[in-house]
Each structure stands twice: as C-alpha cells, then as structure tokens.
Amino acid sequence: MLNGNTTMGKGVLTSHGLNFEGYFYWISLGALFGFTILFDLGFILALTYLKRKSLSNTFNKNKKIEGRSL
C-alpha cells in the first residue's frame, strides 16, 4: 500500500479516495481568502446601510432610573 516515498498522511488520504494534486492547496487557499473578503465586505455594508435599533433605557445616561440619575 505505501511505498518508501509516500508519507503517512498522503497514504491515509489516498486510501480514502482523496488523492488530490498539489494545486488544489492553492485553489482552496484562494477560496478561503476570497470568501473572507466577500463576507467582510458584506458585513461592512450591512453595518453601514442598516438602521440601528434604538438603545434601551439601561444604556441611556440621560434618563433617571428608580429616582437616581446616572
């Protein structure tokens, strides 16, 4: 099954039918960076253009809570 030039990890992947070429590493790395940029831009656009909900009274420093001012 394994010859002298095959690593144990590559042998396990080959035995499970996952014997991919070396360039798949770079394709997956490019996809990882591409999705990272895509989701970061989507998150930035969502924060920019969606309306913020009003803050609750517990975070509002101008309101009095139980007779005391904050």
Tab-separated table of N, CA, C and O in Angstrom:
chain	number	residue	atom	x	y	z
A	1	MET	N	0.820	-1.193	0.000
A	1	MET	CA	0.000	0.000	0.000
A	1	MET	C	0.866	1.260	0.000
A	1	MET	O	0.695	2.137	-0.829
A	2	LEU	N	1.769	1.366	0.939
A	2	LEU	CA	2.642	2.530	0.993
A	2	LEU	C	4.033	2.156	0.514
A	2	LEU	O	4.585	1.130	0.914
A	3	ASN	N	4.595	2.972	-0.330
A	3	ASN	CA	5.985	2.753	-0.702
A	3	ASN	C	6.868	3.664	0.143
A	3	ASN	O	6.391	4.414	0.989
A	4	GLY	N	8.129	3.643	-0.092
A	4	GLY	CA	9.074	4.389	0.735
A	4	GLY	C	8.989	5.894	0.569
A	4	GLY	O	9.436	6.642	1.430
A	5	ASN	N	8.415	6.392	-0.508
A	5	ASN	CA	8.375	7.837	-0.760
A	5	ASN	C	7.048	8.485	-0.389
A	5	ASN	O	6.885	9.680	-0.576
A	6	THR	N	6.105	7.722	0.119
A	6	THR	CA	4.788	8.254	0.452
A	6	THR	C	4.696	8.503	1.951
A	6	THR	O	5.035	7.635	2.751
A	7	THR	N	4.244	9.690	2.295
A	7	THR	CA	4.069	9.992	3.714
A	7	THR	C	2.822	9.305	4.241
A	7	THR	O	1.962	8.864	3.478
A	8	MET	N	2.735	9.221	5.558
A	8	MET	CA	1.596	8.553	6.164
A	8	MET	C	0.302	9.328	5.899
A	8	MET	O	-0.745	8.740	5.610
A	9	GLY	N	0.351	10.641	5.956
A	9	GLY	CA	-0.829	11.465	5.700
A	9	GLY	C	-1.338	11.307	4.281
A	9	GLY	O	-2.541	11.171	4.043
A	10	LYS	N	-0.394	11.303	3.319
A	10	LYS	CA	-0.809	11.125	1.923
A	10	LYS	C	-1.360	9.722	1.703
A	10	LYS	O	-2.308	9.532	0.937
A	11	GLY	N	-0.819	8.744	2.395
A	11	GLY	CA	-1.329	7.388	2.283
A	11	GLY	C	-2.739	7.262	2.824
A	11	GLY	O	-3.586	6.566	2.234
A	12	VAL	N	-3.034	7.931	3.941
A	12	VAL	CA	-4.385	7.900	4.509
A	12	VAL	C	-5.364	8.581	3.569
A	12	VAL	O	-6.465	8.074	3.325
A	13	LEU	N	-4.989	9.723	3.017
A	13	LEU	CA	-5.869	10.419	2.079
A	13	LEU	C	-6.119	9.589	0.823
A	13	LEU	O	-7.240	9.507	0.333
A	14	THR	N	-5.086	8.941	0.320
A	14	THR	CA	-5.234	8.116	-0.875
A	14	THR	C	-6.128	6.914	-0.596
A	14	THR	O	-6.952	6.533	-1.433
A	15	SER	N	-5.992	6.318	0.590
A	15	SER	CA	-6.814	5.155	0.909
A	15	SER	C	-8.294	5.515	1.051
A	15	SER	O	-9.157	4.673	0.902
A	16	HIS	N	-8.582	6.782	1.340
A	16	HIS	CA	-9.976	7.235	1.441
A	16	HIS	C	-10.473	7.867	0.144
A	16	HIS	O	-11.554	8.449	0.100
A	17	GLY	N	-9.657	7.798	-0.895
A	17	GLY	CA	-10.071	8.319	-2.193
A	17	GLY	C	-9.923	9.819	-2.321
A	17	GLY	O	-10.581	10.441	-3.153
A	18	LEU	N	-9.065	10.419	-1.531
A	18	LEU	CA	-8.873	11.867	-1.572
A	18	LEU	C	-7.471	12.210	-2.063
A	18	LEU	O	-6.756	13.000	-1.466
A	19	ASN	N	-7.070	11.607	-3.141
A	19	ASN	CA	-5.730	11.841	-3.674
A	19	ASN	C	-5.759	13.005	-4.669
A	19	ASN	O	-5.845	12.829	-5.862
A	20	PHE	N	-5.696	14.210	-4.157
A	20	PHE	CA	-5.745	15.412	-4.982
A	20	PHE	C	-4.337	15.856	-5.339
A	20	PHE	O	-3.362	15.547	-4.657
A	21	GLU	N	-4.248	16.621	-6.387
A	21	GLU	CA	-2.964	17.175	-6.808
A	21	GLU	C	-2.582	18.347	-5.902
A	21	GLU	O	-3.392	18.868	-5.148
A	22	GLY	N	-1.347	18.800	-6.024
A	22	GLY	CA	-0.838	19.856	-5.171
A	22	GLY	C	-1.472	21.217	-5.420
A	22	GLY	O	-1.524	22.054	-4.526
A	23	TYR	N	-1.957	21.444	-6.625
A	23	TYR	CA	-2.528	22.760	-6.923
A	23	TYR	C	-3.865	22.982	-6.233
A	23	TYR	O	-4.339	24.109	-6.132
A	24	PHE	N	-4.531	21.928	-5.751
A	24	PHE	CA	-5.772	22.110	-5.008
A	24	PHE	C	-5.542	22.878	-3.705
A	24	PHE	O	-6.442	23.514	-3.189
A	25	TYR	N	-4.321	22.791	-3.180
A	25	TYR	CA	-3.971	23.570	-2.000
A	25	TYR	C	-4.117	25.060	-2.293
A	25	TYR	O	-4.686	25.809	-1.500
A	26	TRP	N	-3.596	25.495	-3.405
A	26	TRP	CA	-3.644	26.913	-3.746
A	26	TRP	C	-5.057	27.352	-4.114
A	26	TRP	O	-5.460	28.485	-3.839
A	27	ILE	N	-5.831	26.458	-4.729
A	27	ILE	CA	-7.224	26.779	-5.043
A	27	ILE	C	-8.013	26.979	-3.753
A	27	ILE	O	-8.780	27.936	-3.609
A	28	SER	N	-7.823	26.078	-2.784
A	28	SER	CA	-8.550	26.206	-1.517
A	28	SER	C	-8.082	27.420	-0.731
A	28	SER	O	-8.889	28.083	-0.070
A	29	LEU	N	-6.800	27.746	-0.794
A	29	LEU	CA	-6.303	28.941	-0.110
A	29	LEU	C	-6.885	30.210	-0.741
A	29	LEU	O	-7.288	31.136	-0.029
A	30	GLY	N	-6.969	30.244	-2.064
A	30	GLY	CA	-7.593	31.377	-2.755
A	30	GLY	C	-9.068	31.498	-2.425
A	30	GLY	O	-9.585	32.606	-2.236
A	31	ALA	N	-9.774	30.359	-2.337
A	31	ALA	CA	-11.189	30.385	-1.967
A	31	ALA	C	-11.361	30.891	-0.538
A	31	ALA	O	-12.301	31.645	-0.252
A	32	LEU	N	-10.475	30.491	0.352
A	32	LEU	CA	-10.539	30.953	1.742
A	32	LEU	C	-10.392	32.475	1.823
A	32	LEU	O	-11.193	33.156	2.480
A	33	PHE	N	-9.401	33.019	1.143
A	33	PHE	CA	-9.213	34.472	1.149
A	33	PHE	C	-10.352	35.187	0.424
A	33	PHE	O	-10.781	36.261	0.847
A	34	GLY	N	-10.840	34.602	-0.652
A	34	GLY	CA	-11.941	35.210	-1.393
A	34	GLY	C	-13.206	35.303	-0.557
A	34	GLY	O	-13.867	36.348	-0.517
A	35	PHE	N	-13.566	34.217	0.139
A	35	PHE	CA	-14.754	34.243	0.986
A	35	PHE	C	-14.563	35.169	2.180
A	35	PHE	O	-15.510	35.816	2.628
A	36	THR	N	-13.337	35.259	2.699
A	36	THR	CA	-13.061	36.177	3.802
A	36	THR	C	-13.324	37.620	3.380
A	36	THR	O	-13.991	38.371	4.088
A	37	ILE	N	-12.822	37.995	2.225
A	37	ILE	CA	-13.034	39.360	1.723
A	37	ILE	C	-14.508	39.595	1.422
A	37	ILE	O	-15.061	40.650	1.759
A	38	LEU	N	-15.171	38.612	0.814
A	38	LEU	CA	-16.586	38.744	0.472
A	38	LEU	C	-17.440	38.949	1.724
A	38	LEU	O	-18.274	39.865	1.778
A	39	PHE	N	-17.246	38.131	2.749
A	39	PHE	CA	-18.058	38.255	3.952
A	39	PHE	C	-17.698	39.501	4.755
A	39	PHE	O	-18.569	40.105	5.387
A	40	ASP	N	-16.426	39.903	4.752
A	40	ASP	CA	-16.060	41.149	5.427
A	40	ASP	C	-16.730	42.351	4.766
A	40	ASP	O	-17.254	43.234	5.451
A	41	LEU	N	-16.716	42.393	3.449
A	41	LEU	CA	-17.369	43.500	2.745
A	41	LEU	C	-18.878	43.484	2.974
A	41	LEU	O	-19.496	44.537	3.144
A	42	GLY	N	-19.482	42.302	2.974
A	42	GLY	CA	-20.915	42.202	3.258
A	42	GLY	C	-21.258	42.680	4.651
A	42	GLY	O	-22.266	43.360	4.858
A	43	PHE	N	-20.421	42.344	5.620
A	43	PHE	CA	-20.643	42.789	6.990
A	43	PHE	C	-20.497	44.304	7.107
A	43	PHE	O	-21.303	44.970	7.767
A	44	ILE	N	-19.497	44.862	6.451
A	44	ILE	CA	-19.293	46.317	6.471
A	44	ILE	C	-20.474	47.031	5.815
A	44	ILE	O	-20.971	48.039	6.335
A	45	LEU	N	-20.948	46.520	4.687
A	45	LEU	CA	-22.101	47.134	4.016
A	45	LEU	C	-23.359	47.021	4.870
A	45	LEU	O	-24.161	47.959	4.928
A	46	ALA	N	-23.543	45.896	5.537
A	46	ALA	CA	-24.715	45.731	6.401
A	46	ALA	C	-24.662	46.711	7.569
A	46	ALA	O	-25.674	47.312	7.924
A	47	LEU	N	-23.499	46.893	8.164
A	47	LEU	CA	-23.388	47.847	9.264
A	47	LEU	C	-23.563	49.281	8.796
A	47	LEU	O	-24.041	50.131	9.543
A	48	THR	N	-23.172	49.545	7.567
A	48	THR	CA	-23.261	50.909	7.050
A	48	THR	C	-24.696	51.293	6.697
A	48	THR	O	-25.141	52.393	7.028
A	49	TYR	N	-25.427	50.405	6.056
A	49	TYR	CA	-26.709	50.783	5.498
A	49	TYR	C	-27.937	50.327	6.272
A	49	TYR	O	-29.026	50.796	6.003
A	50	LEU	N	-27.790	49.415	7.212
A	50	LEU	CA	-28.949	49.018	8.007
A	50	LEU	C	-29.144	49.991	9.153
A	50	LEU	O	-28.187	50.505	9.731
A	51	LYS	N	-30.395	50.257	9.498
A	51	LYS	CA	-30.682	51.201	10.566
A	51	LYS	C	-30.409	50.552	11.918
A	51	LYS	O	-30.689	49.385	12.121
A	52	ARG	N	-29.888	51.370	12.829
A	52	ARG	CA	-29.617	50.892	14.166
A	52	ARG	C	-30.883	50.969	14.994
A	52	ARG	O	-31.622	51.951	14.926
A	53	LYS	N	-31.128	49.944	15.783
A	53	LYS	CA	-32.271	49.981	16.679
A	53	LYS	C	-31.966	50.949	17.813
A	53	LYS	O	-30.813	51.174	18.173
A	54	SER	N	-33.007	51.546	18.397
A	54	SER	CA	-32.785	52.489	19.477
A	54	SER	C	-32.244	51.758	20.692
A	54	SER	O	-32.545	50.596	20.940
A	55	LEU	N	-31.433	52.450	21.448
A	55	LEU	CA	-30.845	51.858	22.640
A	55	LEU	C	-31.884	51.759	23.735
A	55	LEU	O	-32.795	52.568	23.845
A	56	SER	N	-31.736	50.780	24.586
A	56	SER	CA	-32.685	50.628	25.685
A	56	SER	C	-32.388	51.655	26.771
A	56	SER	O	-31.349	52.310	26.777
A	57	ASN	N	-33.301	51.784	27.710
A	57	ASN	CA	-33.147	52.789	28.760
A	57	ASN	C	-31.958	52.512	29.671
A	57	ASN	O	-31.447	53.424	30.299
A	58	THR	N	-31.528	51.296	29.769
A	58	THR	CA	-30.408	50.996	30.661
A	58	THR	C	-29.105	51.581	30.152
A	58	THR	O	-28.194	51.813	30.930
A	59	PHE	N	-29.020	51.841	28.859
A	59	PHE	CA	-27.804	52.408	28.308
A	59	PHE	C	-27.896	53.914	28.091
A	59	PHE	O	-26.936	54.533	27.696
A	60	ASN	N	-29.037	54.483	28.338
A	60	ASN	CA	-29.222	55.897	28.129
A	60	ASN	C	-28.847	56.629	29.413
A	60	ASN	O	-29.499	56.516	30.437
A	61	LYS	N	-27.787	57.425	29.377
A	61	LYS	CA	-27.286	58.085	30.571
A	61	LYS	C	-28.128	59.298	30.967
A	61	LYS	O	-28.004	59.802	32.060
A	62	ASN	N	-28.983	59.788	30.093
A	62	ASN	CA	-29.782	60.976	30.385
A	62	ASN	C	-31.064	60.653	31.142
A	62	ASN	O	-31.700	61.539	31.667
A	63	LYS	N	-31.459	59.403	31.182
A	63	LYS	CA	-32.706	59.010	31.848
A	63	LYS	C	-32.434	58.719	33.326
A	63	LYS	O	-31.365	58.303	33.705
A	64	LYS	N	-33.453	58.918	34.141
A	64	LYS	CA	-33.377	58.581	35.548
A	64	LYS	C	-33.932	57.181	35.763
A	64	LYS	O	-34.966	56.828	35.204
A	65	ILE	N	-33.234	56.392	36.535
A	65	ILE	CA	-33.682	55.040	36.862
A	65	ILE	C	-33.912	54.953	38.352
A	65	ILE	O	-33.011	55.204	39.152
A	66	GLU	N	-35.109	54.637	38.757
A	66	GLU	CA	-35.525	54.493	40.135
A	66	GLU	C	-35.198	55.750	40.972
A	66	GLU	O	-34.701	55.669	42.067
A	67	GLY	N	-35.413	56.874	40.385
A	67	GLY	CA	-35.249	58.123	41.121
A	67	GLY	C	-33.812	58.634	41.189
A	67	GLY	O	-33.562	59.676	41.750
A	68	ARG	N	-32.881	57.898	40.684
A	68	ARG	CA	-31.486	58.342	40.714
A	68	ARG	C	-31.015	58.634	39.296
A	68	ARG	O	-31.362	57.929	38.353
A	69	SER	N	-30.206	59.638	39.141
A	69	SER	CA	-29.629	59.926	37.822
A	69	SER	C	-28.284	59.214	37.733
A	69	SER	O	-27.594	59.027	38.718
A	70	LEU	N	-27.967	58.840	36.554
A	70	LEU	CA	-26.703	58.123	36.360
A	70	LEU	C	-25.562	59.066	36.140
A	70	LEU	O	-25.610	60.077	35.600
